[in-house]
Amino acid sequence: MWNLTLSDEEFFELRNFISQLTGIFFPDSKRYFVESRVRPRIEFLGLKSFTDYLMYLKFSPLRKEELEILFRLITINETYFFRDELQFKVIEEAILPEIIESKPRNGFRTLRIWSAGCSTGEEAYTIAMIFLEKIKPRFPDLKVEIIGTDINTAVLEIAKRGIYKQYSMRYVPEDYIRKYFKILNGEEFHLVEEVKKLVRFTQVNLMDKFQMVMMRNFDLVLLRNVLIYFDENARREVVSMVYDSMNRGGYLVVGYSETLRNLTKAFKVVYFDKTVAYKKE
Ligand SMILES: C[S@@+](CC[C@H](N)C(=O)[O-])C[C@H]1O[C@@H](n2cnc3c(N)ncnc32)[C@H](O)[C@@H]1O
């Protein structure tokens, strides 16, 4: 039997490797989390130590595939529909109408929305439902493109399926459930096609400059509960790349308990009822 404990040096090396690639930083208090998530994978591969696994991640011909697996192991994917409802209320009542009104009225107007770090898709689909329910009736000529991205391909597969359990549904208003879900066996909530077809999911690592330059012309970016896991340099880099991805007049919304203070001065901070958003002027 090999000794698969994580030494101090191995922990430092592994967390540096992870933070350089993904932005995610594990403080000392999360050492056990990293160890317990990664160890079964090392055992499965028949490797002898965390050092061997690091070598495998860096030099194996299968390193690309292994990185995908590592991303699945170490990301926290907690999410649900209408998370921090107040923010969605502000988006629906103030932010989206302002963006839409500011668009030129020649031909069809298109709204481009990005759920960055979308996990299993609930955030992106919440926006899609709000669009159908509240925005489309007011602006019938409007089209919407919603893109959900994440580094973890397993959660994106779940997002594409659009089938959810009760846990995700806690804050979905009754009338939305009736209209936009089909309930199977009393416990599976299947999103209807009308909602699903508004959203496209694809893998993007927010720290990957090559992928990030492809993300352009967004009117609204939701980057909620993602940067909390990053170190400060990574936060700064990501916020700057997200800024470049946005249209003038567009808004960035971060998590309810998050702030861009000390990270950037590029945005105008706009205060709404009990929440703030960041506008690219
Ligand atoms: C806690 S979830 C937040 C989901 C949703 N935005 C919300 O607020 O409910 C954070 C997500 O960010 C993703 N993530 C972490 N690092 C990332 C990176 N470098 N690039 C893209 N996504 C990342 C994780 O895989 C995870 O699904």
mmCIF file of C-alpha atoms and ligand atoms in Angstrom:
data_model
loop_
_atom_site.group_PDB
_atom_site.id
_atom_site.type_symbol
_atom_site.label_atom_id
_atom_site.label_comp_id
_atom_site.label_asym_id
_atom_site.label_seq_id
_atom_site.Cartn_x
_atom_site.Cartn_y
_atom_site.Cartn_z
ATOM 1 C CA MET A 1 0.000 0.000 0.000
ATOM 2 C CA TRP A 2 1.387 3.447 -0.992
ATOM 3 C CA ASN A 3 1.444 6.363 1.410
ATOM 4 C CA LEU A 4 -1.028 8.724 -0.184
ATOM 5 C CA THR A 5 -0.929 11.571 2.300
ATOM 6 C CA LEU A 6 -0.445 15.100 1.040
ATOM 7 C CA SER A 7 2.790 16.637 2.338
ATOM 8 C CA ASP A 8 3.213 20.383 2.878
ATOM 9 C CA GLU A 9 5.338 20.766 -0.270
ATOM 10 C CA GLU A 10 2.918 18.729 -2.351
ATOM 11 C CA PHE A 11 0.003 20.820 -1.139
ATOM 12 C CA PHE A 12 1.806 24.073 -2.028
ATOM 13 C CA GLU A 13 2.799 22.760 -5.431
ATOM 14 C CA LEU A 14 -0.649 21.423 -6.239
ATOM 15 C CA ARG A 15 -2.446 24.587 -5.136
ATOM 16 C CA ASN A 16 -0.054 26.778 -7.170
ATOM 17 C CA PHE A 17 -0.590 24.587 -10.180
ATOM 18 C CA ILE A 18 -4.373 24.851 -9.752
ATOM 19 C CA SER A 19 -4.413 28.595 -9.115
ATOM 20 C CA GLN A 20 -2.252 29.387 -12.133
ATOM 21 C CA LEU A 21 -4.525 27.408 -14.400
ATOM 22 C CA THR A 22 -7.934 28.214 -12.983
ATOM 23 C CA GLY A 23 -7.619 31.186 -10.616
ATOM 24 C CA ILE A 24 -9.022 29.054 -7.810
ATOM 25 C CA PHE A 25 -6.935 29.409 -4.656
ATOM 26 C CA PHE A 26 -7.078 26.944 -1.784
ATOM 27 C CA PRO A 27 -6.071 28.490 1.573
ATOM 28 C CA ASP A 28 -4.486 26.219 4.192
ATOM 29 C CA SER A 29 -7.915 25.620 5.720
ATOM 30 C CA LYS A 30 -9.013 23.866 2.490
ATOM 31 C CA ARG A 31 -6.135 21.423 2.459
ATOM 32 C CA TYR A 32 -8.267 18.499 3.578
ATOM 33 C CA PHE A 33 -10.821 19.313 0.865
ATOM 34 C CA VAL A 34 -8.140 19.119 -1.848
ATOM 35 C CA GLU A 35 -6.627 15.974 -0.402
ATOM 36 C CA SER A 36 -9.910 14.116 -0.065
ATOM 37 C CA ARG A 37 -11.169 15.132 -3.500
ATOM 38 C CA VAL A 38 -7.982 14.215 -5.382
ATOM 39 C CA ARG A 39 -6.750 11.144 -3.505
ATOM 40 C CA PRO A 40 -9.327 8.659 -4.909
ATOM 41 C CA ARG A 41 -8.339 9.730 -8.420
ATOM 42 C CA ILE A 42 -4.655 9.045 -7.702
ATOM 43 C CA GLU A 43 -5.560 5.619 -6.337
ATOM 44 C CA PHE A 44 -7.679 4.908 -9.387
ATOM 45 C CA LEU A 45 -4.760 5.756 -11.679
ATOM 46 C CA GLY A 46 -2.465 3.474 -9.649
ATOM 47 C CA LEU A 47 -0.040 6.297 -8.931
ATOM 48 C CA LYS A 48 2.119 6.299 -5.803
ATOM 49 C CA SER A 49 1.915 9.863 -4.513
ATOM 50 C CA PHE A 50 0.605 13.385 -5.048
ATOM 51 C CA THR A 51 4.018 14.202 -6.557
ATOM 52 C CA ASP A 52 3.503 11.508 -9.175
ATOM 53 C CA TYR A 53 0.040 12.895 -9.885
ATOM 54 C CA LEU A 54 1.487 16.378 -10.429
ATOM 55 C CA MET A 55 3.969 14.907 -12.902
ATOM 56 C CA TYR A 56 1.107 13.121 -14.610
ATOM 57 C CA LEU A 57 -0.876 16.374 -14.850
ATOM 58 C CA LYS A 58 2.104 18.169 -16.379
ATOM 59 C CA PHE A 59 3.661 15.584 -18.666
ATOM 60 C CA SER A 60 1.335 12.689 -19.438
ATOM 61 C CA PRO A 61 0.084 12.407 -23.048
ATOM 62 C CA LEU A 62 -3.362 12.326 -21.399
ATOM 63 C CA ARG A 63 -2.809 15.541 -19.455
ATOM 64 C CA LYS A 64 -5.534 17.443 -21.266
ATOM 65 C CA GLU A 65 -8.134 14.846 -20.355
ATOM 66 C CA GLU A 66 -6.755 14.659 -16.816
ATOM 67 C CA LEU A 67 -7.114 18.407 -16.347
ATOM 68 C CA GLU A 68 -10.790 18.100 -17.241
ATOM 69 C CA ILE A 69 -11.126 15.482 -14.516
ATOM 70 C CA LEU A 70 -9.215 17.615 -12.027
ATOM 71 C CA PHE A 71 -11.522 20.581 -12.736
ATOM 72 C CA ARG A 72 -14.506 18.365 -12.000
ATOM 73 C CA LEU A 73 -12.972 17.300 -8.700
ATOM 74 C CA ILE A 74 -11.982 20.654 -7.278
ATOM 75 C CA THR A 75 -14.745 23.071 -8.279
ATOM 76 C CA ILE A 76 -17.640 24.003 -5.996
ATOM 77 C CA ASN A 77 -20.813 24.035 -8.073
ATOM 78 C CA GLU A 78 -23.500 25.150 -5.614
ATOM 79 C CA THR A 79 -26.323 26.970 -7.420
ATOM 80 C CA TYR A 80 -30.125 27.151 -7.729
ATOM 81 C CA PHE A 81 -32.785 29.034 -9.689
ATOM 82 C CA PHE A 82 -33.458 32.639 -8.612
ATOM 83 C CA ARG A 83 -30.441 32.626 -6.285
ATOM 84 C CA ASP A 84 -30.392 36.037 -4.586
ATOM 85 C CA GLU A 85 -33.776 36.963 -6.024
ATOM 86 C CA LEU A 86 -33.294 40.632 -5.333
ATOM 87 C CA GLN A 87 -30.590 40.812 -7.969
ATOM 88 C CA PHE A 88 -32.898 39.249 -10.546
ATOM 89 C CA LYS A 89 -35.583 41.755 -9.630
ATOM 90 C CA VAL A 90 -33.161 44.624 -10.270
ATOM 91 C CA ILE A 91 -32.035 43.020 -13.536
ATOM 92 C CA GLU A 92 -35.657 42.619 -14.657
ATOM 93 C CA GLU A 93 -36.984 46.001 -13.558
ATOM 94 C CA ALA A 94 -34.034 48.345 -14.055
ATOM 95 C CA ILE A 95 -30.970 46.946 -15.777
ATOM 96 C CA LEU A 96 -32.458 45.159 -18.775
ATOM 97 C CA PRO A 97 -34.991 47.898 -19.637
ATOM 98 C CA GLU A 98 -32.178 50.489 -19.508
ATOM 99 C CA ILE A 99 -29.925 48.437 -21.780
ATOM 100 C CA ILE A 100 -32.731 47.704 -24.216
ATOM 101 C CA GLU A 101 -33.915 51.330 -24.410
ATOM 102 C CA SER A 102 -30.364 52.418 -25.185
ATOM 103 C CA LYS A 103 -30.057 50.130 -28.218
ATOM 104 C CA PRO A 104 -30.630 51.635 -31.646
ATOM 105 C CA ARG A 105 -34.008 50.702 -33.112
ATOM 106 C CA ASN A 106 -32.934 49.836 -36.622
ATOM 107 C CA GLY A 107 -34.244 46.354 -37.399
ATOM 108 C CA PHE A 108 -34.174 43.666 -34.678
ATOM 109 C CA ARG A 109 -32.540 44.447 -31.381
ATOM 110 C CA THR A 110 -30.526 41.634 -29.796
ATOM 111 C CA LEU A 111 -29.607 41.311 -26.171
ATOM 112 C CA ARG A 112 -26.481 39.295 -25.360
ATOM 113 C CA ILE A 113 -26.208 37.862 -21.878
ATOM 114 C CA TRP A 114 -23.388 35.778 -20.369
ATOM 115 C CA SER A 115 -23.658 33.601 -17.273
ATOM 116 C CA ALA A 116 -19.943 33.142 -16.487
ATOM 117 C CA GLY A 117 -19.323 30.247 -14.122
ATOM 118 C CA CYS A 118 -22.858 28.996 -14.730
ATOM 119 C CA SER A 119 -22.440 25.593 -13.053
ATOM 120 C CA THR A 120 -25.498 23.394 -13.797
ATOM 121 C CA GLY A 121 -27.315 26.184 -15.636
ATOM 122 C CA GLU A 122 -29.893 27.502 -13.187
ATOM 123 C CA GLU A 123 -28.630 31.104 -13.382
ATOM 124 C CA ALA A 124 -28.707 31.215 -17.185
ATOM 125 C CA TYR A 125 -32.162 29.614 -17.304
ATOM 126 C CA THR A 126 -33.482 31.994 -14.638
ATOM 127 C CA ILE A 127 -32.603 34.864 -16.963
ATOM 128 C CA ALA A 128 -34.211 33.030 -19.895
ATOM 129 C CA MET A 129 -37.482 32.626 -17.971
ATOM 130 C CA ILE A 130 -37.452 36.270 -16.876
ATOM 131 C CA PHE A 131 -36.887 37.243 -20.489
ATOM 132 C CA LEU A 132 -39.921 35.245 -21.661
ATOM 133 C CA GLU A 133 -42.154 36.290 -18.806
ATOM 134 C CA LYS A 134 -41.309 39.962 -18.266
ATOM 135 C CA ILE A 135 -39.120 41.368 -21.014
ATOM 136 C CA LYS A 136 -40.431 39.905 -24.255
ATOM 137 C CA PRO A 137 -44.030 41.125 -23.697
ATOM 138 C CA ARG A 138 -42.722 44.692 -23.226
ATOM 139 C CA PHE A 139 -40.256 44.578 -26.134
ATOM 140 C CA PRO A 140 -41.723 42.191 -28.728
ATOM 141 C CA ASP A 141 -39.083 43.002 -31.371
ATOM 142 C CA LEU A 142 -36.270 41.933 -29.048
ATOM 143 C CA LYS A 143 -34.120 38.835 -29.508
ATOM 144 C CA VAL A 144 -31.928 37.322 -26.819
ATOM 145 C CA GLU A 145 -28.772 35.222 -26.844
ATOM 146 C CA ILE A 146 -27.829 33.725 -23.485
ATOM 147 C CA ILE A 147 -24.530 31.921 -23.090
ATOM 148 C CA GLY A 148 -23.623 29.835 -20.065
ATOM 149 C CA THR A 149 -19.981 28.894 -19.559
ATOM 150 C CA ASP A 150 -18.063 26.947 -16.955
ATOM 151 C CA ILE A 151 -14.671 25.275 -16.587
ATOM 152 C CA ASN A 152 -16.275 22.028 -15.412
ATOM 153 C CA THR A 153 -17.646 19.996 -18.325
ATOM 154 C CA ALA A 154 -19.677 17.676 -16.087
ATOM 155 C CA VAL A 155 -21.879 20.504 -14.831
ATOM 156 C CA LEU A 156 -22.319 21.761 -18.395
ATOM 157 C CA GLU A 157 -23.710 18.350 -19.409
ATOM 158 C CA ILE A 158 -26.321 18.657 -16.649
ATOM 159 C CA ALA A 159 -27.087 22.216 -17.765
ATOM 160 C CA LYS A 160 -27.683 21.067 -21.347
ATOM 161 C CA ARG A 161 -30.094 18.362 -20.190
ATOM 162 C CA GLY A 162 -32.165 20.892 -18.243
ATOM 163 C CA ILE A 163 -33.547 18.411 -15.718
ATOM 164 C CA TYR A 164 -33.506 19.454 -12.072
ATOM 165 C CA LYS A 165 -34.274 18.178 -8.581
ATOM 166 C CA GLN A 166 -36.270 19.882 -5.849
ATOM 167 C CA TYR A 167 -33.094 21.425 -4.375
ATOM 168 C CA SER A 168 -32.690 23.756 -7.359
ATOM 169 C CA MET A 169 -36.352 24.716 -7.376
ATOM 170 C CA ARG A 170 -36.745 26.241 -3.896
ATOM 171 C CA TYR A 171 -37.145 29.839 -5.061
ATOM 172 C CA VAL A 172 -38.912 29.348 -8.369
ATOM 173 C CA PRO A 173 -42.309 31.129 -8.243
ATOM 174 C CA GLU A 174 -45.311 28.808 -8.590
ATOM 175 C CA ASP A 175 -46.501 30.314 -11.856
ATOM 176 C CA TYR A 176 -43.033 29.852 -13.407
ATOM 177 C CA ILE A 177 -43.040 26.186 -12.358
ATOM 178 C CA ARG A 178 -46.420 25.659 -13.977
ATOM 179 C CA LYS A 179 -45.421 27.428 -17.162
ATOM 180 C CA TYR A 180 -41.801 26.474 -17.723
ATOM 181 C CA PHE A 181 -41.369 22.992 -16.207
ATOM 182 C CA LYS A 182 -42.834 19.547 -16.722
ATOM 183 C CA ILE A 183 -42.790 17.527 -13.510
ATOM 184 C CA LEU A 184 -41.997 13.823 -13.887
ATOM 185 C CA ASN A 185 -42.412 11.214 -11.142
ATOM 186 C CA GLY A 186 -43.134 14.061 -8.737
ATOM 187 C CA GLU A 187 -39.431 14.814 -8.335
ATOM 188 C CA GLU A 188 -37.863 15.620 -11.703
ATOM 189 C CA PHE A 189 -38.371 19.098 -13.095
ATOM 190 C CA HIS A 190 -37.823 19.195 -16.867
ATOM 191 C CA LEU A 191 -37.400 22.626 -18.399
ATOM 192 C CA VAL A 192 -39.574 23.193 -21.443
ATOM 193 C CA GLU A 193 -37.947 23.597 -24.854
ATOM 194 C CA GLU A 194 -39.053 27.228 -25.118
ATOM 195 C CA VAL A 195 -36.642 28.102 -22.272
ATOM 196 C CA LYS A 196 -33.867 25.646 -23.154
ATOM 197 C CA LYS A 197 -33.534 26.894 -26.687
ATOM 198 C CA LEU A 198 -32.659 30.425 -25.517
ATOM 199 C CA VAL A 199 -29.462 29.257 -23.816
ATOM 200 C CA ARG A 200 -26.223 27.812 -25.230
ATOM 201 C CA PHE A 201 -23.646 26.179 -22.967
ATOM 202 C CA THR A 202 -19.951 25.867 -23.648
ATOM 203 C CA GLN A 203 -16.723 25.360 -21.734
ATOM 204 C CA VAL A 204 -14.693 28.490 -21.012
ATOM 205 C CA ASN A 205 -11.931 28.801 -18.433
ATOM 206 C CA LEU A 206 -12.107 32.404 -17.246
ATOM 207 C CA MET A 207 -8.315 32.416 -16.825
ATOM 208 C CA ASP A 208 -7.670 31.324 -20.409
ATOM 209 C CA LYS A 209 -6.805 34.442 -22.403
ATOM 210 C CA PHE A 210 -7.325 32.718 -25.755
ATOM 211 C CA GLN A 211 -10.821 31.614 -24.843
ATOM 212 C CA MET A 212 -11.631 34.947 -23.240
ATOM 213 C CA VAL A 213 -10.893 37.032 -26.337
ATOM 214 C CA MET A 214 -13.608 35.051 -28.114
ATOM 215 C CA MET A 215 -16.198 36.281 -25.619
ATOM 216 C CA ARG A 216 -17.390 39.609 -26.985
ATOM 217 C CA ASN A 217 -20.317 42.054 -27.203
ATOM 218 C CA PHE A 218 -22.179 41.202 -24.018
ATOM 219 C CA ASP A 219 -24.806 43.577 -22.653
ATOM 220 C CA LEU A 220 -25.096 41.820 -19.319
ATOM 221 C CA VAL A 221 -22.601 39.555 -17.584
ATOM 222 C CA LEU A 222 -23.434 37.560 -14.460
ATOM 223 C CA LEU A 223 -20.241 36.602 -12.664
ATOM 224 C CA ARG A 224 -21.731 35.543 -9.374
ATOM 225 C CA ASN A 225 -20.117 33.444 -6.655
ATOM 226 C CA VAL A 226 -17.117 32.589 -8.804
ATOM 227 C CA LEU A 227 -14.460 35.149 -7.862
ATOM 228 C CA ILE A 228 -14.842 34.321 -4.154
ATOM 229 C CA TYR A 229 -12.767 31.204 -4.817
ATOM 230 C CA PHE A 230 -9.994 33.100 -6.649
ATOM 231 C CA ASP A 231 -6.881 34.848 -5.376
ATOM 232 C CA GLU A 232 -6.638 38.594 -5.791
ATOM 233 C CA ASN A 233 -4.463 38.622 -8.921
ATOM 234 C CA ALA A 234 -6.743 36.178 -10.678
ATOM 235 C CA ARG A 235 -9.791 38.267 -9.702
ATOM 236 C CA ARG A 236 -8.186 41.331 -11.178
ATOM 237 C CA GLU A 237 -7.251 39.567 -14.412
ATOM 238 C CA VAL A 238 -10.684 38.038 -14.873
ATOM 239 C CA VAL A 239 -12.534 41.283 -14.153
ATOM 240 C CA SER A 240 -10.374 43.088 -16.685
ATOM 241 C CA MET A 241 -11.034 40.452 -19.372
ATOM 242 C CA VAL A 242 -14.748 40.497 -18.579
ATOM 243 C CA TYR A 243 -14.712 44.287 -18.984
ATOM 244 C CA ASP A 244 -13.272 43.807 -22.483
ATOM 245 C CA SER A 245 -16.024 41.316 -23.291
ATOM 246 C CA MET A 246 -18.787 43.866 -22.676
ATOM 247 C CA ASN A 247 -20.568 46.453 -24.799
ATOM 248 C CA ARG A 248 -20.568 50.072 -23.699
ATOM 249 C CA GLY A 249 -23.661 50.660 -21.586
ATOM 250 C CA GLY A 250 -23.517 47.018 -20.460
ATOM 251 C CA TYR A 251 -23.722 45.796 -16.863
ATOM 252 C CA LEU A 252 -21.724 43.331 -14.787
ATOM 253 C CA VAL A 253 -23.416 41.729 -11.790
ATOM 254 C CA VAL A 254 -21.308 39.887 -9.202
ATOM 255 C CA GLY A 255 -22.512 37.809 -6.232
ATOM 256 C CA TYR A 256 -24.650 39.415 -3.561
ATOM 257 C CA SER A 257 -21.824 39.340 -1.020
ATOM 258 C CA GLU A 258 -19.053 40.184 -3.505
ATOM 259 C CA THR A 259 -17.539 43.510 -4.517
ATOM 260 C CA LEU A 260 -15.168 44.831 -7.167
ATOM 261 C CA ARG A 261 -13.779 47.396 -4.733
ATOM 262 C CA ASN A 262 -9.949 47.323 -4.854
ATOM 263 C CA LEU A 263 -10.027 45.288 -8.075
ATOM 264 C CA THR A 264 -10.911 47.828 -10.749
ATOM 265 C CA LYS A 265 -11.915 51.422 -11.290
ATOM 266 C CA ALA A 266 -13.037 50.842 -14.847
ATOM 267 C CA PHE A 267 -16.736 50.449 -14.059
ATOM 268 C CA LYS A 268 -19.245 52.943 -12.747
ATOM 269 C CA VAL A 269 -20.817 51.586 -9.570
ATOM 270 C CA VAL A 270 -24.590 51.880 -9.862
ATOM 271 C CA TYR A 271 -26.651 51.599 -6.670
ATOM 272 C CA PHE A 272 -30.049 49.943 -6.757
ATOM 273 C CA ASP A 273 -32.374 48.927 -3.965
ATOM 274 C CA LYS A 274 -30.137 46.861 -1.613
ATOM 275 C CA THR A 275 -27.783 45.815 -4.407
ATOM 276 C CA VAL A 276 -25.154 47.246 -6.755
ATOM 277 C CA ALA A 277 -24.158 46.562 -10.335
ATOM 278 C CA TYR A 278 -21.191 47.662 -12.418
ATOM 279 C CA LYS A 279 -21.737 49.611 -15.596
ATOM 280 C CA LYS A 280 -19.293 49.937 -18.497
ATOM 281 C CA GLU A 281 -19.721 53.515 -19.632
HETATM 282 C C1 LIG B 1 -20.515 28.330 -6.848
HETATM 283 S S1 LIG B 1 -20.714 28.135 -8.578
HETATM 284 C C2 LIG B 1 -21.673 29.559 -8.970
HETATM 285 C C3 LIG B 1 -22.794 29.261 -9.923
HETATM 286 C C4 LIG B 1 -23.690 30.452 -10.248
HETATM 287 N N1 LIG B 1 -22.960 31.497 -10.879
HETATM 288 C C5 LIG B 1 -24.388 30.954 -9.015
HETATM 289 O O1 LIG B 1 -24.065 32.023 -8.520
HETATM 290 O O2 LIG B 1 -25.287 30.264 -8.515
HETATM 291 C C6 LIG B 1 -19.100 28.573 -9.218
HETATM 292 C C7 LIG B 1 -18.821 28.003 -10.597
HETATM 293 O O3 LIG B 1 -17.647 28.625 -11.133
HETATM 294 C C8 LIG B 1 -16.954 27.656 -11.892
HETATM 295 N N2 LIG B 1 -15.550 28.072 -12.066
HETATM 296 C C9 LIG B 1 -14.563 28.046 -11.148
HETATM 297 N N3 LIG B 1 -13.406 28.458 -11.698
HETATM 298 C C10 LIG B 1 -13.671 28.739 -12.990
HETATM 299 C C11 LIG B 1 -12.874 29.201 -14.092
HETATM 300 N N4 LIG B 1 -11.572 29.438 -13.963
HETATM 301 N N5 LIG B 1 -13.484 29.360 -15.279
HETATM 302 C C12 LIG B 1 -14.801 29.108 -15.432
HETATM 303 N N6 LIG B 1 -15.595 28.673 -14.443
HETATM 304 C C13 LIG B 1 -15.039 28.480 -13.237
HETATM 305 C C14 LIG B 1 -17.117 26.387 -11.086
HETATM 306 O O4 LIG B 1 -16.902 25.231 -11.862
HETATM 307 C C15 LIG B 1 -18.533 26.510 -10.563
HETATM 308 O O5 LIG B 1 -19.461 25.819 -11.368
#
